[in-house]
mmCIF file of C-alpha atoms in Angstrom:
data_model
loop_
_atom_site.group_PDB
_atom_site.id
_atom_site.type_symbol
_atom_site.label_atom_id
_atom_site.label_comp_id
_atom_site.label_asym_id
_atom_site.label_seq_id
_atom_site.Cartn_x
_atom_site.Cartn_y
_atom_site.Cartn_z
ATOM 1 C CA MET A 103 6.076 -13.837 -18.361
ATOM 2 C CA VAL A 104 2.789 -12.463 -17.200
ATOM 3 C CA CYS A 105 2.789 -9.091 -18.887
ATOM 4 C CA SER A 106 4.707 -8.680 -22.366
ATOM 5 C CA ILE A 107 6.141 -5.224 -23.705
ATOM 6 C CA GLU A 108 3.130 -5.302 -26.321
ATOM 7 C CA ALA A 109 0.505 -5.531 -23.785
ATOM 8 C CA MET A 110 1.978 -2.958 -21.151
ATOM 9 C CA VAL A 111 2.072 -0.397 -24.379
ATOM 10 C CA ASP A 112 -1.688 -1.192 -24.771
ATOM 11 C CA GLN A 113 -2.222 -0.665 -20.978
ATOM 12 C CA LYS A 114 -0.673 2.492 -20.809
ATOM 13 C CA ASP A 115 -2.402 3.978 -23.704
ATOM 14 C CA PHE A 116 -5.724 2.950 -22.360
ATOM 15 C CA LEU A 117 -4.746 4.285 -18.835
ATOM 16 C CA GLU A 118 -3.731 7.611 -20.317
ATOM 17 C CA ARG A 119 -7.212 7.908 -21.806
ATOM 18 C CA PHE A 120 -8.787 6.520 -18.929
ATOM 19 C CA TYR A 121 -7.583 9.148 -16.744
ATOM 20 C CA ARG A 122 -7.943 11.902 -19.347
ATOM 21 C CA GLU A 123 -11.681 11.276 -19.833
ATOM 22 C CA ARG A 124 -12.414 10.718 -16.198
ATOM 23 C CA TRP A 125 -10.669 13.100 -13.911
ATOM 24 C CA ARG A 126 -11.784 16.689 -13.516
ATOM 25 C CA VAL A 127 -8.761 17.857 -11.707
ATOM 26 C CA GLN A 128 -5.739 16.745 -13.735
ATOM 27 C CA ASP A 129 -2.631 18.189 -12.262
ATOM 28 C CA GLU A 130 0.949 16.677 -11.456
ATOM 29 C CA ALA A 131 -0.105 15.347 -8.042
ATOM 30 C CA SER A 132 -3.092 13.291 -9.381
ATOM 31 C CA ALA A 133 -1.333 12.069 -12.566
ATOM 32 C CA SER A 134 1.186 10.926 -10.273
ATOM 33 C CA ASP A 135 -0.959 9.092 -8.235
ATOM 34 C CA ARG A 136 -3.445 7.470 -11.189
ATOM 35 C CA LEU A 137 -1.405 7.958 -14.311
ATOM 36 C CA SER A 138 2.440 8.278 -14.447
ATOM 37 C CA PHE A 139 3.237 6.899 -10.652
ATOM 38 C CA THR A 140 6.497 7.274 -8.717
ATOM 39 C CA HIS A 141 8.559 4.505 -10.681
ATOM 40 C CA LYS A 142 9.371 5.062 -14.620
ATOM 41 C CA PRO A 143 7.160 2.358 -16.272
ATOM 42 C CA ALA A 144 8.230 -0.911 -16.708
ATOM 43 C CA TRP A 145 8.888 -2.941 -19.918
ATOM 44 C CA GLU A 146 7.366 -6.174 -18.616
ATOM 45 C CA ILE A 147 5.991 -8.011 -15.600
ATOM 46 C CA ARG A 148 7.641 -11.181 -14.898
ATOM 47 C CA ALA A 149 6.706 -13.991 -12.453
ATOM 48 C CA CYS A 150 9.634 -16.096 -10.518
ATOM 49 C CA VAL A 151 9.616 -19.554 -11.980
ATOM 50 C CA SER A 152 9.792 -21.357 -8.351
ATOM 51 C CA CYS A 153 7.481 -19.185 -6.305
ATOM 52 C CA GLY A 154 5.434 -17.018 -8.731
ATOM 53 C CA LEU A 155 6.577 -13.646 -6.972
ATOM 54 C CA LEU A 156 5.834 -10.572 -9.925
ATOM 55 C CA SER A 157 8.460 -8.406 -10.271
ATOM 56 C CA ARG A 158 9.005 -5.398 -13.104
ATOM 57 C CA VAL A 159 11.828 -5.602 -15.785
ATOM 58 C CA PRO A 160 13.774 -3.405 -15.515
ATOM 59 C CA GLU A 161 13.989 -3.344 -11.624
ATOM 60 C CA PRO A 162 14.757 -0.339 -10.108
ATOM 61 C CA ASP A 163 17.753 -0.106 -7.738
ATOM 62 C CA TYR A 164 17.438 0.690 -3.769
ATOM 63 C CA GLU A 165 18.783 4.073 -4.227
ATOM 64 C CA SER A 166 16.525 5.340 -7.086
ATOM 65 C CA VAL A 167 13.351 3.956 -5.220
ATOM 66 C CA THR A 168 14.325 5.665 -2.009
ATOM 67 C CA ASN A 169 15.166 8.988 -3.700
ATOM 68 C CA ALA A 170 12.123 9.225 -5.631
ATOM 69 C CA TYR A 171 9.924 8.966 -2.719
ATOM 70 C CA ILE A 172 12.033 11.682 -0.782
ATOM 71 C CA ASN A 173 11.770 14.156 -3.609
ATOM 72 C CA GLU A 174 8.573 13.514 -4.586
ATOM 73 C CA THR A 175 6.346 17.197 -4.543
ATOM 74 C CA TYR A 176 2.877 17.697 -4.117
ATOM 75 C CA ASP A 177 0.714 21.013 -3.669
ATOM 76 C CA GLN A 178 -0.972 22.132 -0.448
ATOM 77 C CA SER A 179 -4.604 21.525 -2.364
ATOM 78 C CA TYR A 180 -3.804 18.206 -3.238
ATOM 79 C CA LEU A 181 -2.548 17.204 0.374
ATOM 80 C CA ARG A 182 -5.383 18.397 2.118
ATOM 81 C CA SER A 183 -8.079 16.513 -0.320
ATOM 82 C CA GLU A 184 -6.215 13.199 -0.040
ATOM 83 C CA LEU A 185 -5.911 14.016 3.940
ATOM 84 C CA ALA A 186 -9.564 14.025 3.748
ATOM 85 C CA THR A 187 -10.339 11.056 1.570
ATOM 86 C CA GLN A 188 -7.571 9.072 3.777
ATOM 87 C CA ARG A 189 -8.964 9.933 6.900
ATOM 88 C CA LEU A 190 -12.430 8.836 5.590
ATOM 89 C CA TRP A 191 -10.605 5.585 4.408
ATOM 90 C CA PHE A 192 -8.898 4.886 7.545
ATOM 91 C CA ARG A 193 -11.832 5.241 9.855
ATOM 92 C CA SER A 194 -13.112 1.954 8.658
ATOM 93 C CA LYS A 195 -9.892 0.298 8.940
ATOM 94 C CA VAL A 196 -9.359 1.413 12.625
ATOM 95 C CA PRO A 197 -11.639 -0.897 14.019
ATOM 96 C CA THR A 198 -10.578 -3.765 12.601
ATOM 97 C CA LEU A 199 -7.044 -3.147 14.051
ATOM 98 C CA MET A 200 -8.357 -2.202 17.585
ATOM 99 C CA ARG A 201 -10.077 -5.605 17.673
ATOM 100 C CA TYR A 202 -6.622 -7.246 17.302
ATOM 101 C CA LEU A 203 -5.150 -4.774 19.879
ATOM 102 C CA LEU A 204 -7.138 -5.021 22.740
ATOM 103 C CA PRO A 205 -6.293 -8.223 24.122
ATOM 104 C CA VAL A 206 -2.534 -7.918 23.373
ATOM 105 C CA SER A 207 -1.777 -4.635 24.356
ATOM 106 C CA ARG A 208 -0.343 -4.176 27.894
ATOM 107 C CA ARG A 209 -0.751 -0.311 27.856
ATOM 108 C CA ARG A 210 -3.656 1.717 28.448
ATOM 109 C CA ILE A 211 -2.810 3.890 25.460
ATOM 110 C CA PRO A 212 -1.485 1.633 22.762
ATOM 111 C CA ARG A 213 1.522 2.863 20.818
ATOM 112 C CA VAL A 214 1.420 2.356 16.984
ATOM 113 C CA LEU A 215 4.178 2.875 14.276
ATOM 114 C CA GLU A 216 2.945 3.643 10.820
ATOM 115 C CA VAL A 217 5.734 2.827 7.975
ATOM 116 C CA GLY A 218 5.099 5.374 5.184
ATOM 117 C CA SER A 219 2.532 7.849 6.596
ATOM 118 C CA PHE A 220 2.028 9.833 3.491
ATOM 119 C CA VAL A 221 -0.418 12.729 4.245
ATOM 120 C CA GLY A 222 -0.974 11.151 7.523
ATOM 121 C CA GLY A 223 -4.656 9.855 7.351
ATOM 122 C CA PHE A 224 -3.712 6.617 9.728
ATOM 123 C CA LEU A 225 -1.890 8.736 11.989
ATOM 124 C CA ALA A 226 -4.723 11.617 12.299
ATOM 125 C CA GLU A 227 -7.393 8.324 12.932
ATOM 126 C CA GLY A 228 -5.219 6.491 15.319
ATOM 127 C CA LEU A 229 -5.084 9.449 17.416
ATOM 128 C CA ALA A 230 -8.622 10.161 17.390
ATOM 129 C CA ALA A 231 -8.900 6.562 18.579
ATOM 130 C CA GLY A 232 -6.852 7.469 21.596
ATOM 131 C CA TRP A 233 -3.354 5.571 20.187
ATOM 132 C CA ASP A 234 -0.091 7.112 20.735
ATOM 133 C CA MET A 235 1.175 7.099 17.150
ATOM 134 C CA LEU A 236 4.272 7.634 15.139
ATOM 135 C CA GLY A 237 4.951 7.650 11.491
ATOM 136 C CA VAL A 238 8.176 7.688 9.534
ATOM 137 C CA ASP A 239 8.098 8.269 5.949
ATOM 138 C CA PRO A 240 11.179 9.665 3.445
ATOM 139 C CA GLY A 241 8.936 12.186 1.572
ATOM 140 C CA ARG A 242 10.022 15.995 2.236
ATOM 141 C CA ASP A 243 6.607 17.306 1.526
ATOM 142 C CA VAL A 244 4.600 14.785 2.884
ATOM 143 C CA VAL A 245 6.499 15.125 5.969
ATOM 144 C CA SER A 246 6.379 18.601 6.389
ATOM 145 C CA PHE A 247 2.558 18.888 5.629
ATOM 146 C CA CYS A 248 1.773 16.159 8.381
ATOM 147 C CA ARG A 249 3.994 18.426 10.859
ATOM 148 C CA ALA A 250 1.891 21.359 9.947
ATOM 149 C CA GLN A 251 -1.121 19.236 10.877
ATOM 150 C CA GLY A 252 0.147 18.401 14.002
ATOM 151 C CA LEU A 253 0.852 14.955 13.225
ATOM 152 C CA PRO A 254 4.033 12.752 14.719
ATOM 153 C CA VAL A 255 6.141 11.966 12.089
ATOM 154 C CA LEU A 256 9.819 11.633 11.517
ATOM 155 C CA ARG A 257 11.501 12.120 8.010
ATOM 156 C CA GLY A 258 13.659 8.992 6.746
ATOM 157 C CA THR A 259 13.516 5.514 6.981
ATOM 158 C CA ILE A 260 13.019 2.737 9.547
ATOM 159 C CA PRO A 261 16.650 2.026 9.684
ATOM 160 C CA GLU A 262 17.691 5.446 9.695
ATOM 161 C CA ALA A 263 15.302 6.219 12.770
ATOM 162 C CA LYS A 264 17.298 4.407 15.467
ATOM 163 C CA LEU A 265 13.570 3.917 17.203
ATOM 164 C CA ALA A 266 14.484 2.886 20.780
ATOM 165 C CA VAL A 267 10.918 2.247 21.874
ATOM 166 C CA GLU A 268 8.739 -1.019 21.596
ATOM 167 C CA PHE A 269 5.267 -0.867 19.745
ATOM 168 C CA ASP A 270 2.126 -2.774 20.660
ATOM 169 C CA ALA A 271 1.460 -2.367 16.506
ATOM 170 C CA ALA A 272 3.072 -1.633 13.190
ATOM 171 C CA ALA A 273 1.097 -0.586 9.971
ATOM 172 C CA ILE A 274 2.567 -0.971 6.421
ATOM 173 C CA TRP A 275 -0.214 0.597 4.375
ATOM 174 C CA ASN A 276 0.487 0.632 0.621
ATOM 175 C CA THR A 277 4.154 0.676 0.921
ATOM 176 C CA PHE A 278 5.227 -2.865 1.307
ATOM 177 C CA ASP A 279 4.864 -3.157 -2.653
ATOM 178 C CA GLN A 280 7.037 -0.520 -3.096
ATOM 179 C CA VAL A 281 10.070 -1.433 -0.813
ATOM 180 C CA ALA A 282 12.972 -2.790 -2.741
ATOM 181 C CA SER A 283 14.401 -4.827 -0.083
ATOM 182 C CA PRO A 284 11.080 -6.163 1.876
ATOM 183 C CA ASP A 285 13.051 -8.888 3.910
ATOM 184 C CA GLU A 286 15.463 -6.354 5.269
ATOM 185 C CA LEU A 287 12.399 -4.033 6.253
ATOM 186 C CA LEU A 288 10.641 -6.942 8.197
ATOM 187 C CA GLY A 289 14.016 -7.273 9.974
ATOM 188 C CA TYR A 290 14.006 -3.890 11.469
ATOM 189 C CA VAL A 291 10.265 -3.620 12.018
ATOM 190 C CA ALA A 292 10.150 -6.923 14.018
ATOM 191 C CA PRO A 293 12.455 -6.372 16.913
ATOM 192 C CA LEU A 294 10.251 -2.901 17.490
ATOM 193 C CA LEU A 295 7.148 -4.991 18.047
ATOM 194 C CA ARG A 296 6.742 -6.469 21.462
ATOM 195 C CA PRO A 297 6.117 -10.261 21.554
ATOM 196 C CA GLY A 298 2.387 -10.523 20.704
ATOM 197 C CA GLY A 299 2.527 -7.121 18.819
ATOM 198 C CA ILE A 300 0.447 -6.705 15.683
ATOM 199 C CA LEU A 301 1.580 -6.032 12.184
ATOM 200 C CA VAL A 302 -0.712 -4.883 9.287
ATOM 201 C CA ILE A 303 0.585 -5.037 5.680
ATOM 202 C CA ARG A 304 -1.577 -3.949 2.800
ATOM 203 C CA ILE A 305 -0.897 -4.851 -0.914
ATOM 204 C CA PRO A 306 -1.783 -4.773 -4.294
ATOM 205 C CA ASN A 307 -2.673 -8.634 -5.120
ATOM 206 C CA GLY A 308 -0.280 -9.758 -7.624
ATOM 207 C CA SER A 309 -2.361 -12.986 -7.650
ATOM 208 C CA CYS A 310 -5.255 -10.657 -9.141
ATOM 209 C CA PHE A 311 -3.147 -8.798 -11.652
ATOM 210 C CA ASP A 312 -1.685 -12.522 -13.032
ATOM 211 C CA CYS A 313 -5.316 -13.846 -13.264
ATOM 212 C CA ALA A 314 -6.559 -10.710 -15.139
ATOM 213 C CA MET A 315 -3.590 -10.706 -17.473
ATOM 214 C CA ASN A 316 -4.257 -14.659 -18.302
ATOM 215 C CA VAL A 317 -7.861 -13.659 -18.833
ATOM 216 C CA ARG A 318 -7.237 -10.836 -20.988
ATOM 217 C CA MET A 319 -4.733 -12.460 -23.336
ATOM 218 C CA THR A 320 -7.959 -14.821 -24.940
ATOM 219 C CA ALA A 321 -10.283 -11.900 -24.093
ATOM 220 C CA SER A 322 -12.468 -10.351 -26.526
ATOM 221 C CA LYS A 323 -11.997 -6.405 -27.231
ATOM 222 C CA VAL A 324 -14.997 -5.486 -25.169
ATOM 223 C CA LYS A 325 -14.123 -7.970 -22.193
ATOM 224 C CA ARG A 326 -10.601 -6.737 -22.149
ATOM 225 C CA SER A 327 -11.986 -3.325 -21.829
ATOM 226 C CA VAL A 328 -13.755 -4.129 -18.539
ATOM 227 C CA ILE A 329 -11.195 -5.910 -17.153
ATOM 228 C CA ASP A 330 -8.887 -3.028 -17.927
ATOM 229 C CA VAL A 331 -11.313 -0.288 -16.275
ATOM 230 C CA ALA A 332 -11.486 -2.625 -13.196
ATOM 231 C CA LEU A 333 -7.932 -2.571 -13.092
ATOM 232 C CA ALA A 334 -7.193 1.075 -13.718
ATOM 233 C CA TRP A 335 -10.025 1.918 -10.918
ATOM 234 C CA ASN A 336 -7.699 -0.206 -8.247
ATOM 235 C CA ASN A 337 -4.125 1.011 -9.886
ATOM 236 C CA LEU A 338 -3.335 -2.241 -10.829
ATOM 237 C CA LEU A 339 -3.240 -1.415 -14.582
ATOM 238 C CA THR A 340 0.220 -1.499 -15.765
ATOM 239 C CA PHE A 341 1.162 -2.954 -12.759
ATOM 240 C CA PRO A 342 3.019 0.211 -11.295
ATOM 241 C CA TYR A 343 4.689 -1.698 -8.409
ATOM 242 C CA LEU A 344 8.108 -3.133 -7.624
ATOM 243 C CA TYR A 345 6.761 -6.504 -6.481
ATOM 244 C CA GLY A 346 3.502 -8.327 -6.847
ATOM 245 C CA TYR A 347 2.721 -10.636 -3.798
ATOM 246 C CA SER A 348 0.226 -13.413 -3.146
ATOM 247 C CA VAL A 349 -0.978 -14.343 0.598
ATOM 248 C CA GLU A 350 1.525 -17.295 0.255
ATOM 249 C CA HIS A 351 4.538 -14.924 -0.825
ATOM 250 C CA ILE A 352 3.583 -12.510 2.604
ATOM 251 C CA VAL A 353 3.124 -15.237 5.055
ATOM 252 C CA GLY A 354 6.346 -17.223 4.347
ATOM 253 C CA LEU A 355 8.105 -13.830 4.031
ATOM 254 C CA THR A 356 6.992 -12.924 7.458
ATOM 255 C CA ARG A 357 7.141 -16.315 9.021
ATOM 256 C CA ARG A 358 11.070 -15.761 8.676
ATOM 257 C CA HIS A 359 10.792 -12.815 11.165
ATOM 258 C CA GLY A 360 8.684 -14.574 13.785
ATOM 259 C CA PHE A 361 5.048 -13.634 12.329
ATOM 260 C CA ARG A 362 1.839 -15.648 12.056
ATOM 261 C CA LEU A 363 -1.184 -14.935 9.796
ATOM 262 C CA LYS A 364 -4.179 -13.906 11.837
ATOM 263 C CA SER A 365 -6.534 -13.137 9.044
ATOM 264 C CA PHE A 366 -6.343 -11.414 5.877
ATOM 265 C CA HIS A 367 -8.851 -9.378 4.192
ATOM 266 C CA PRO A 368 -9.797 -8.868 0.568
ATOM 267 C CA ASP A 369 -10.479 -5.090 -0.448
ATOM 268 C CA THR A 370 -10.641 -2.505 -3.424
ATOM 269 C CA LEU A 371 -8.589 0.576 -3.558
ATOM 270 C CA ALA A 372 -9.679 3.817 -1.668
ATOM 271 C CA SER A 373 -11.818 6.129 -3.459
ATOM 272 C CA ALA A 374 -10.493 9.470 -5.473
ATOM 273 C CA PRO A 375 -10.504 12.439 -3.486
ATOM 274 C CA GLN A 376 -13.959 14.423 -3.629
ATOM 275 C CA GLY A 377 -14.209 16.765 -6.172
ATOM 276 C CA HIS A 378 -11.402 14.929 -8.202
ATOM 277 C CA LEU A 379 -13.587 13.087 -10.544
ATOM 278 C CA LYS A 380 -16.231 14.148 -12.932
ATOM 279 C CA ARG A 381 -19.763 13.187 -12.006
ATOM 280 C CA TRP A 382 -20.297 10.267 -14.281
ATOM 281 C CA ALA A 383 -16.833 8.931 -13.457
ATOM 282 C CA ALA A 384 -17.453 8.872 -9.717
ATOM 283 C CA VAL A 385 -20.376 6.722 -10.224
ATOM 284 C CA GLU A 386 -18.630 4.458 -12.727
ATOM 285 C CA GLU A 387 -16.020 4.191 -9.718
ATOM 286 C CA ALA A 388 -18.218 3.365 -6.867
ATOM 287 C CA THR A 389 -20.399 0.883 -9.237
ATOM 288 C CA VAL A 390 -17.072 -0.867 -10.170
ATOM 289 C CA GLN A 391 -15.750 -1.097 -6.762
ATOM 290 C CA TRP A 392 -19.072 -2.646 -5.491
ATOM 291 C CA LEU A 393 -18.913 -5.155 -8.289
ATOM 292 C CA VAL A 394 -15.561 -6.270 -7.393
ATOM 293 C CA ARG A 395 -16.044 -6.557 -3.850
ATOM 294 C CA LEU A 396 -19.533 -8.310 -4.796
ATOM 295 C CA LEU A 397 -17.864 -10.729 -7.002
ATOM 296 C CA THR A 398 -15.004 -11.272 -4.623
ATOM 297 C CA SER A 399 -17.293 -12.280 -1.679
ATOM 298 C CA SER A 400 -19.609 -14.379 -3.718
ATOM 299 C CA SER A 401 -16.592 -16.455 -5.502
ATOM 300 C CA GLY A 402 -14.561 -16.516 -2.235
ATOM 301 C CA ALA A 403 -11.471 -16.669 -4.284
ATOM 302 C CA THR A 404 -8.818 -14.462 -3.082
ATOM 303 C CA ARG A 405 -7.040 -13.701 -6.495
ATOM 304 C CA MET A 406 -10.456 -12.111 -7.457
ATOM 305 C CA ALA A 407 -9.446 -9.097 -4.988
ATOM 306 C CA PRO A 408 -7.572 -6.454 -6.003
ATOM 307 C CA TRP A 409 -5.979 -5.453 -2.606
ATOM 308 C CA LEU A 410 -5.254 -7.510 0.318
ATOM 309 C CA ASP A 411 -5.010 -6.510 4.266
ATOM 310 C CA LEU A 412 -3.105 -8.754 6.171
ATOM 311 C CA TYR A 413 -3.108 -9.136 9.834
ATOM 312 C CA PHE A 414 -0.069 -10.949 11.534
ATOM 313 C CA GLU A 415 0.926 -11.478 15.558
ATOM 314 C CA ARG A 416 4.557 -11.777 16.614
ATOM 315 C CA ASP A 417 5.273 -14.863 18.283
ATOM 316 C CA ALA A 418 5.317 -14.585 21.764
ATOM 317 C CA LEU A 419 8.442 -16.430 22.264
ATOM 318 C CA ILE A 420 10.581 -14.005 21.146
ATOM 319 C CA GLY A 421 12.502 -11.525 23.165
ATOM 320 C CA HIS A 422 11.779 -8.024 23.853
ATOM 321 C CA GLY A 423 13.009 -4.902 22.955
ATOM 322 C CA PRO A 424 14.193 -3.282 19.987
ATOM 323 C CA LYS A 425 17.665 -3.799 18.432
ATOM 324 C CA GLN A 426 19.962 -0.697 18.067
ATOM 325 C CA LEU A 427 19.925 0.392 14.516
ATOM 326 C CA PRO A 428 23.333 1.371 12.798
ATOM 327 C CA LEU A 429 22.480 4.243 10.515
ATOM 328 C CA GLU A 430 22.079 7.736 11.110
ATOM 329 C CA PRO A 431 18.816 9.439 11.523
ATOM 330 C CA ARG A 432 18.010 12.061 8.457
ATOM 331 C CA TRP A 433 14.839 14.018 9.433
#
């Protein structure tokens, strides 16, 4: 048991106060992103006794997970502010991927796939870098918004898309942890990447949450509050994700599909959209994230990082070309 029912109730109460006190813009969209989240709250968070993988109890089924993302609604003002924030954030991510792409891309213009495009921040920054971009997302509202911005997005899931082209890179930012069948997803993505192609996966760090819960159980009220603030600013409080992976989990999972780890980068959550926080809360957010990055860097402990960016290379000995996928598209 990583997080009991009692601890989960305590965290939910804290998160409610945290959000109400700090957010200047309190609407359905911001609450879904930082308070209520997409999935119904878990009762408990448990760790697998053999591998340590974190999972929710009860665990939602595949259909309910997919439908939740298809039917999520957002107002246009939130989507626009989130796009501006995401573009700024992805501007710092593109150079790292570019560094890995340059030696392996056989095209003058690299072709990059994004799984779970949301508002299109990565697509926009990839296009600005001169890449040939394509996004896939099941959400009606976010896909309509992306298309209105002129961004290339298919509505549906990767199995439904029936993609018949080969990509130099595939990115799964902030999505892998919400996938009900991650092994199946990798089975669809791997054949779409050419041998030597790059796979990027960004995940909330399950080891960080596990470590924080261990400390939190015996911490004083003041120390527990400090831990909760740091977790809340990184969307880890109540752990609103289907699974909590460590570096070792992801490496083992991707290896089965012909990937080897090139590097991983500890990180924190992207900032809230500009103007959504009260002034003092924006200062607190920046300070907490700076301290978390400093602590992670100085300690060298991966488990201290709330988020992880992992870069993989597809085995060059694997054959070329995507496999034909069986399901009908739905975009």
